Amino acid sequence: MITPLVTMPGGWELIVIVLVIVLLFGAKKLPELARGSGQALRIFKDETKGLRTDDDQITPEEREIEARRTEAEADRAREQRPDDTTA
């Protein structure tokens, strides 16, 4: 069986990574970094949600085209239907 070269860090590795981050940025900067990351993630989620809702909205031009198409289909259906005005 082949073992992967890169695996998920375990307990001790995570502790070492956290200590290195604290040494690099300092304990005072960590809350600011976390706050900035949270805001960036929130903005990203809002923008992707906005893109999805923009796709669902219909422009007035598209609405007019759709109305014309349904009117034309109704006219064709009326023309193909036989007259029921036999008296």
PDB file of C-alpha atoms in Angstrom:
ATOM      1  CA  MET A   1       0.000   0.000   0.000  1.00  0.00           C
ATOM      2  CA  ILE A   2       1.240   3.478  -0.872  1.00  0.00           C
ATOM      3  CA  THR A   3       1.327   6.030   1.927  1.00  0.00           C
ATOM      4  CA  PRO A   4       0.816   9.685   1.013  1.00  0.00           C
ATOM      5  CA  LEU A   5       3.803  11.996   1.352  1.00  0.00           C
ATOM      6  CA  VAL A   6       1.734  14.788   2.923  1.00  0.00           C
ATOM      7  CA  THR A   7      -0.760  14.042   5.674  1.00  0.00           C
ATOM      8  CA  MET A   8      -2.953  16.152   7.932  1.00  0.00           C
ATOM      9  CA  PRO A   9      -1.029  17.548  10.909  1.00  0.00           C
ATOM     10  CA  GLY A  10      -1.656  15.810  14.199  1.00  0.00           C
ATOM     11  CA  GLY A  11      -1.844  17.196  17.722  1.00  0.00           C
ATOM     12  CA  TRP A  12       1.803  18.106  18.257  1.00  0.00           C
ATOM     13  CA  GLU A  13       2.168  19.557  14.789  1.00  0.00           C
ATOM     14  CA  LEU A  14      -0.837  21.842  15.348  1.00  0.00           C
ATOM     15  CA  ILE A  15       0.624  23.063  18.642  1.00  0.00           C
ATOM     16  CA  VAL A  16       3.930  23.887  16.946  1.00  0.00           C
ATOM     17  CA  ILE A  17       2.126  25.729  14.117  1.00  0.00           C
ATOM     18  CA  VAL A  18       0.119  27.812  16.617  1.00  0.00           C
ATOM     19  CA  LEU A  19       3.279  28.674  18.572  1.00  0.00           C
ATOM     20  CA  VAL A  20       5.070  29.786  15.391  1.00  0.00           C
ATOM     21  CA  ILE A  21       2.114  31.988  14.422  1.00  0.00           C
ATOM     22  CA  VAL A  22       2.044  33.566  17.883  1.00  0.00           C
ATOM     23  CA  LEU A  23       5.795  34.219  17.700  1.00  0.00           C
ATOM     24  CA  LEU A  24       5.551  35.741  14.214  1.00  0.00           C
ATOM     25  CA  PHE A  25       2.553  38.011  14.719  1.00  0.00           C
ATOM     26  CA  GLY A  26       2.410  38.469  18.466  1.00  0.00           C
ATOM     27  CA  ALA A  27      -0.514  37.832  20.779  1.00  0.00           C
ATOM     28  CA  LYS A  28      -1.954  41.340  20.268  1.00  0.00           C
ATOM     29  CA  LYS A  29      -2.227  40.994  16.497  1.00  0.00           C
ATOM     30  CA  LEU A  30      -4.010  37.624  16.472  1.00  0.00           C
ATOM     31  CA  PRO A  31      -7.503  38.980  17.336  1.00  0.00           C
ATOM     32  CA  GLU A  32      -7.137  41.616  14.601  1.00  0.00           C
ATOM     33  CA  LEU A  33      -6.102  38.966  12.081  1.00  0.00           C
ATOM     34  CA  ALA A  34      -9.029  36.737  13.050  1.00  0.00           C
ATOM     35  CA  ARG A  35     -11.475  39.673  12.844  1.00  0.00           C
ATOM     36  CA  GLY A  36     -10.153  40.668   9.406  1.00  0.00           C
ATOM     37  CA  SER A  37     -10.409  37.087   8.153  1.00  0.00           C
ATOM     38  CA  GLY A  38     -13.980  36.817   9.431  1.00  0.00           C
ATOM     39  CA  GLN A  39     -15.003  40.058   7.718  1.00  0.00           C
ATOM     40  CA  ALA A  40     -13.406  38.978   4.446  1.00  0.00           C
ATOM     41  CA  LEU A  41     -15.217  35.635   4.582  1.00  0.00           C
ATOM     42  CA  ARG A  42     -18.536  37.358   5.363  1.00  0.00           C
ATOM     43  CA  ILE A  43     -18.113  39.760   2.416  1.00  0.00           C
ATOM     44  CA  PHE A  44     -17.222  36.858   0.120  1.00  0.00           C
ATOM     45  CA  LYS A  45     -20.349  34.935   1.149  1.00  0.00           C
ATOM     46  CA  ASP A  46     -22.568  37.989   0.638  1.00  0.00           C
ATOM     47  CA  GLU A  47     -21.148  38.615  -2.833  1.00  0.00           C
ATOM     48  CA  THR A  48     -21.576  35.006  -3.951  1.00  0.00           C
ATOM     49  CA  LYS A  49     -25.158  35.037  -2.639  1.00  0.00           C
ATOM     50  CA  GLY A  50     -25.744  38.265  -4.581  1.00  0.00           C
ATOM     51  CA  LEU A  51     -24.459  36.659  -7.764  1.00  0.00           C
ATOM     52  CA  ARG A  52     -26.874  33.763  -7.360  1.00  0.00           C
ATOM     53  CA  THR A  53     -29.882  36.061  -6.847  1.00  0.00           C
ATOM     54  CA  ASP A  54     -28.868  38.221  -9.840  1.00  0.00           C
ATOM     55  CA  ASP A  55     -29.109  35.153 -12.065  1.00  0.00           C
ATOM     56  CA  ASP A  56     -32.645  34.470 -10.837  1.00  0.00           C
ATOM     57  CA  GLN A  57     -33.947  37.961 -11.574  1.00  0.00           C
ATOM     58  CA  ILE A  58     -35.589  38.663 -14.949  1.00  0.00           C
ATOM     59  CA  THR A  59     -34.922  41.956 -16.715  1.00  0.00           C
ATOM     60  CA  PRO A  60     -37.838  44.001 -18.094  1.00  0.00           C
ATOM     61  CA  GLU A  61     -36.691  43.233 -21.649  1.00  0.00           C
ATOM     62  CA  GLU A  62     -36.765  39.501 -20.967  1.00  0.00           C
ATOM     63  CA  ARG A  63     -40.215  39.849 -19.386  1.00  0.00           C
ATOM     64  CA  GLU A  64     -41.492  41.691 -22.487  1.00  0.00           C
ATOM     65  CA  ILE A  65     -40.054  39.065 -24.832  1.00  0.00           C
ATOM     66  CA  GLU A  66     -41.685  36.307 -22.785  1.00  0.00           C
ATOM     67  CA  ALA A  67     -45.053  38.123 -22.870  1.00  0.00           C
ATOM     68  CA  ARG A  68     -44.860  38.508 -26.657  1.00  0.00           C
ATOM     69  CA  ARG A  69     -43.993  34.837 -27.060  1.00  0.00           C
ATOM     70  CA  THR A  70     -46.933  33.671 -24.956  1.00  0.00           C
ATOM     71  CA  GLU A  71     -49.303  36.027 -26.849  1.00  0.00           C
ATOM     72  CA  ALA A  72     -48.086  34.605 -30.169  1.00  0.00           C
ATOM     73  CA  GLU A  73     -48.599  31.048 -28.915  1.00  0.00           C
ATOM     74  CA  ALA A  74     -52.121  31.905 -27.741  1.00  0.00           C
ATOM     75  CA  ASP A  75     -52.921  33.464 -31.149  1.00  0.00           C
ATOM     76  CA  ARG A  76     -51.667  30.340 -32.942  1.00  0.00           C
ATOM     77  CA  ALA A  77     -53.748  28.130 -30.675  1.00  0.00           C
ATOM     78  CA  ARG A  78     -56.872  30.222 -31.406  1.00  0.00           C
ATOM     79  CA  GLU A  79     -56.260  29.992 -35.149  1.00  0.00           C
ATOM     80  CA  GLN A  80     -55.888  26.207 -35.051  1.00  0.00           C
ATOM     81  CA  ARG A  81     -59.011  25.685 -32.955  1.00  0.00           C
ATOM     82  CA  PRO A  82     -62.205  25.141 -34.984  1.00  0.00           C
ATOM     83  CA  ASP A  83     -65.005  27.661 -34.605  1.00  0.00           C
ATOM     84  CA  ASP A  84     -67.693  26.615 -32.143  1.00  0.00           C
ATOM     85  CA  THR A  85     -70.187  29.096 -33.589  1.00  0.00           C
ATOM     86  CA  THR A  86     -72.426  26.566 -35.331  1.00  0.00           C
ATOM     87  CA  ALA A  87     -76.024  27.459 -34.787  1.00  0.00           C
TER      88      ALA A  87
END
